[in-house]
Amino acid sequence: MATFASIGNAPSYGGDLAITPRASLDQSEFEICMIQTTSRVRYLRLLSSAMRRRGLQPHEKGVCFVRATHARASGNVPVQVDGEVIGVLPMRFEIAPHSVEVVVP
């Protein structure tokens, strides 16, 4: 069970927060970061790591990363997507293959 979770398909969130630093828009999987702690001091230290260029790392205490094409989260907390609240848990997340094509020069 996690006290915080982020499901990302991009390496940064909200500009420079590297919560899922190994995620990539061109991969068919999410990187999911799960944190297990109730310590506010620990969250501040992890936030400091997320703000640095390297981002959160799998060897940090209480931090776990997994890769998946779909995920289901349960609980009773708000869910944000790109900083906007879209609802509350429970919720299912999945990558829709070939849903948007991006052309980059």
Coordinates of N, CA and C in Angstrom, one line a residue:
M1 N 0.8 -1.2 0.0 CA 0.0 0.0 0.0 C 0.9 1.2 0.0
A2 N 0.5 2.2 -0.8 CA 1.3 3.5 -0.9 C 0.6 4.6 -0.3
T3 N 1.3 5.6 0.3 CA 0.7 6.8 0.8 C 0.7 7.9 -0.3
F4 N 1.5 7.7 -1.4 CA 1.5 8.6 -2.5 C 1.8 7.7 -3.7
A5 N 1.2 8.0 -4.9 CA 1.5 7.3 -6.1 C 1.4 8.3 -7.3
S6 N 2.3 8.1 -8.2 CA 2.3 8.9 -9.4 C 2.4 8.0 -10.6
I7 N 1.5 8.1 -11.6 CA 1.6 7.2 -12.8 C 1.9 8.2 -13.9
G8 N 3.1 8.0 -14.5 CA 3.5 8.9 -15.5 C 4.0 8.2 -16.8
N9 N 3.8 8.9 -17.9 CA 4.4 8.5 -19.2 C 5.3 9.6 -19.7
A10 N 5.7 10.5 -18.8 CA 6.6 11.5 -19.1 C 7.6 11.6 -17.9
P11 N 8.8 12.0 -18.2 CA 9.8 12.1 -17.1 C 9.6 13.1 -16.0
S12 N 8.8 14.2 -16.3 CA 8.6 15.2 -15.3 C 7.2 15.6 -15.2
Y13 N 6.8 16.2 -14.1 CA 5.5 16.6 -13.8 C 5.5 18.0 -13.3
G14 N 4.6 18.8 -13.8 CA 4.5 20.2 -13.4 C 5.7 21.0 -13.7
G15 N 6.4 20.7 -14.8 CA 7.6 21.4 -15.2 C 8.8 20.6 -14.9
D16 N 9.3 20.8 -13.7 CA 10.6 20.2 -13.3 C 10.6 19.2 -12.3
L17 N 9.5 18.7 -11.8 CA 9.5 17.6 -10.8 C 9.7 16.3 -11.5
A18 N 10.8 15.7 -11.2 CA 11.1 14.4 -11.8 C 10.7 13.2 -10.9
I19 N 9.4 13.0 -10.9 CA 8.8 11.9 -10.1 C 8.9 10.6 -10.8
T20 N 8.7 10.6 -12.1 CA 8.9 9.4 -12.9 C 10.0 9.6 -13.9
P21 N 11.2 9.7 -13.5 CA 12.3 10.2 -14.4 C 12.7 9.3 -15.5
R22 N 12.3 8.0 -15.5 CA 12.6 7.1 -16.5 C 11.5 6.8 -17.5
A23 N 10.4 7.5 -17.3 CA 9.2 7.4 -18.2 C 9.5 8.1 -19.5
S24 N 8.9 7.7 -20.5 CA 9.1 8.3 -21.9 C 7.8 8.3 -22.7
L25 N 7.5 9.4 -23.3 CA 6.3 9.5 -24.2 C 6.3 8.5 -25.3
D26 N 7.4 8.0 -25.7 CA 7.4 7.1 -26.9 C 7.5 5.6 -26.4
Q27 N 7.3 5.3 -25.2 CA 7.2 3.9 -24.7 C 5.7 3.6 -24.5
S28 N 5.4 2.3 -24.5 CA 4.1 1.8 -24.4 C 3.7 1.4 -23.0
E29 N 4.5 1.9 -22.0 CA 4.3 1.6 -20.6 C 4.4 2.9 -19.7
F30 N 3.7 2.9 -18.6 CA 3.8 3.9 -17.6 C 5.0 3.6 -16.7
E31 N 5.5 4.6 -16.1 CA 6.4 4.4 -14.9 C 5.5 4.8 -13.8
I32 N 5.4 3.9 -12.8 CA 4.6 4.2 -11.6 C 5.5 4.3 -10.4
C33 N 5.4 5.4 -9.7 CA 6.2 5.7 -8.5 C 5.3 5.6 -7.3
M34 N 5.7 4.7 -6.4 CA 4.9 4.6 -5.2 C 5.8 4.9 -4.0
I35 N 5.2 5.7 -3.1 CA 6.0 6.1 -1.8 C 5.2 5.6 -0.6
Q36 N 5.9 5.0 0.3 CA 5.3 4.5 1.5 C 6.0 5.2 2.7
T37 N 5.3 6.3 3.2 CA 5.8 6.9 4.5 C 4.7 7.8 5.0
T38 N 4.7 8.1 6.3 CA 3.8 9.0 6.8 C 4.6 10.2 7.4
S39 N 5.9 10.2 7.2 CA 6.7 11.3 7.7 C 6.7 12.5 6.8
R40 N 6.3 13.6 7.3 CA 6.4 14.9 6.5 C 7.8 15.3 6.2
V41 N 8.7 15.0 7.1 CA 10.1 15.3 6.8 C 10.6 14.4 5.6
R42 N 10.2 13.2 5.6 CA 10.6 12.3 4.5 C 10.1 12.8 3.2
Y43 N 8.8 13.2 3.2 CA 8.2 13.8 2.0 C 9.0 15.0 1.5
L44 N 9.4 15.9 2.4 CA 10.2 17.0 2.0 C 11.5 16.6 1.4
R45 N 12.2 15.6 1.9 CA 13.4 15.1 1.4 C 13.2 14.5 0.0
L46 N 12.1 13.8 -0.2 CA 11.8 13.2 -1.5 C 11.5 14.3 -2.5
L47 N 10.8 15.4 -2.1 CA 10.5 16.5 -2.9 C 11.8 17.2 -3.4
S48 N 12.7 17.3 -2.5 CA 14.0 17.9 -2.8 C 14.7 17.0 -3.9
S49 N 14.6 15.7 -3.8 CA 15.2 14.8 -4.8 C 14.5 15.0 -6.1
A50 N 13.2 15.1 -6.1 CA 12.4 15.2 -7.3 C 12.7 16.5 -8.0
M51 N 13.1 17.5 -7.3 CA 13.3 18.8 -7.9 C 14.7 18.9 -8.5
R52 N 15.6 18.0 -8.1 CA 16.9 18.0 -8.7 C 16.9 17.2 -10.0
R53 N 17.9 17.5 -10.8 CA 17.9 16.9 -12.2 C 17.8 15.4 -12.3
R54 N 18.3 14.7 -11.3 CA 18.2 13.2 -11.4 C 16.9 12.7 -11.0
G55 N 16.1 13.4 -10.2 CA 14.8 12.9 -9.9 C 14.8 11.9 -8.8
L56 N 13.6 11.3 -8.5 CA 13.5 10.3 -7.5 C 14.2 9.0 -8.1
Q57 N 14.8 8.3 -7.2 CA 15.6 7.1 -7.6 C 15.0 5.9 -6.8
P58 N 15.2 4.7 -7.5 CA 14.6 3.5 -6.9 C 15.3 3.0 -5.6
H59 N 16.5 3.5 -5.4 CA 17.2 3.0 -4.2 C 16.8 3.8 -2.9
E60 N 16.0 4.8 -3.1 CA 15.6 5.7 -1.9 C 14.6 4.9 -1.1
K61 N 14.8 5.0 0.2 CA 14.0 4.3 1.2 C 12.5 4.7 1.0
G62 N 11.7 3.7 1.0 CA 10.2 3.9 0.9 C 9.7 4.2 -0.5
V63 N 10.6 4.2 -1.5 CA 10.2 4.5 -2.9 C 10.3 3.2 -3.7
C64 N 9.3 3.0 -4.5 CA 9.2 1.8 -5.4 C 8.7 2.2 -6.7
F65 N 9.4 1.7 -7.8 CA 9.0 1.9 -9.1 C 8.6 0.7 -9.8
V66 N 7.5 0.7 -10.6 CA 7.1 -0.4 -11.5 C 6.7 0.1 -12.8
R67 N 6.7 -0.7 -13.8 CA 6.3 -0.4 -15.2 C 5.1 -1.2 -15.5
A68 N 4.1 -0.5 -16.2 CA 2.9 -1.3 -16.5 C 2.1 -0.6 -17.7
T69 N 1.3 -1.3 -18.4 CA 0.5 -0.7 -19.4 C -0.9 -0.3 -18.9
H70 N -1.2 -0.8 -17.7 CA -2.5 -0.3 -17.1 C -2.3 -0.5 -15.6
A71 N -3.1 0.3 -14.9 CA -3.0 0.3 -13.4 C -4.4 0.6 -12.8
R72 N -4.7 0.1 -11.6 CA -5.9 0.4 -10.9 C -5.5 0.9 -9.5
A73 N -6.1 2.0 -9.1 CA -5.8 2.6 -7.8 C -7.1 2.6 -7.0
S74 N -7.0 2.3 -5.7 CA -8.2 2.3 -4.9 C -8.0 3.3 -3.7
G75 N -9.0 3.6 -3.1 CA -8.9 4.5 -1.9 C -10.1 5.6 -2.1
N76 N -9.9 6.7 -1.4 CA -10.9 7.7 -1.4 C -10.2 9.1 -1.3
V77 N -9.4 9.3 -2.4 CA -8.6 10.6 -2.4 C -8.8 11.2 -3.8
P78 N -8.6 12.5 -4.0 CA -8.7 13.1 -5.3 C -7.6 12.6 -6.2
V79 N -7.9 12.6 -7.5 CA -6.9 12.3 -8.6 C -6.6 13.5 -9.4
Q80 N -5.3 13.8 -9.7 CA -5.0 14.9 -10.5 C -4.4 14.4 -11.8
V81 N -4.7 15.0 -12.9 CA -4.0 14.8 -14.2 C -3.6 16.2 -14.7
D82 N -2.3 16.3 -14.9 CA -1.7 17.6 -15.3 C -2.1 18.7 -14.4
G83 N -2.2 18.5 -13.1 CA -2.5 19.5 -12.1 C -3.9 19.8 -11.9
E84 N -4.8 19.1 -12.6 CA -6.3 19.4 -12.5 C -6.9 18.1 -11.9
V85 N -7.8 18.4 -10.9 CA -8.5 17.3 -10.2 C -9.5 16.8 -11.2
I86 N -9.5 15.4 -11.5 CA -10.4 14.8 -12.5 C -11.4 13.9 -11.8
G87 N -11.3 13.7 -10.5 CA -12.2 12.8 -9.8 C -11.6 12.3 -8.6
V88 N -12.2 11.2 -8.0 CA -11.6 10.6 -6.8 C -11.5 9.1 -7.1
L89 N -10.6 8.4 -6.3 CA -10.4 7.0 -6.5 C -11.6 6.3 -6.0
P90 N -11.9 5.1 -6.5 CA -11.0 4.2 -7.3 C -11.1 4.7 -8.8
M91 N -10.0 4.3 -9.5 CA -9.8 4.7 -10.9 C -8.9 3.8 -11.6
R92 N -9.1 3.6 -12.9 CA -8.2 2.7 -13.7 C -7.5 3.6 -14.7
F93 N -6.3 3.3 -15.0 CA -5.4 4.1 -15.9 C -4.9 3.1 -16.9
E94 N -4.9 3.5 -18.2 CA -4.2 2.6 -19.2 C -3.7 3.5 -20.4
I95 N -2.7 2.9 -21.1 CA -2.2 3.6 -22.2 C -3.0 3.1 -23.4
A96 N -3.5 4.0 -24.2 CA -4.3 3.7 -25.4 C -3.3 3.7 -26.5
P97 N -2.9 2.6 -27.1 CA -1.9 2.5 -28.2 C -2.4 3.3 -29.4
H98 N -1.5 4.1 -30.0 CA -1.7 4.8 -31.2 C -2.9 5.8 -31.1
S99 N -3.2 6.4 -29.9 CA -4.3 7.3 -29.8 C -3.9 8.7 -30.3
V100 N -2.7 9.1 -30.1 CA -2.2 10.4 -30.6 C -0.9 10.3 -31.2
E101 N -0.7 10.8 -32.4 CA 0.6 10.8 -33.0 C 1.2 12.2 -32.9
V102 N 2.5 12.3 -32.5 CA 3.1 13.5 -32.4 C 4.3 13.5 -33.4
V103 N 4.4 14.5 -34.2 CA 5.5 14.7 -35.2 C 6.4 15.7 -34.7
V104 N 7.7 15.4 -34.5 CA 8.7 16.3 -34.0 C 9.7 16.4 -35.1
P105 N 10.1 17.7 -35.5 CA 11.1 17.9 -36.5 C 12.5 17.4 -36.0

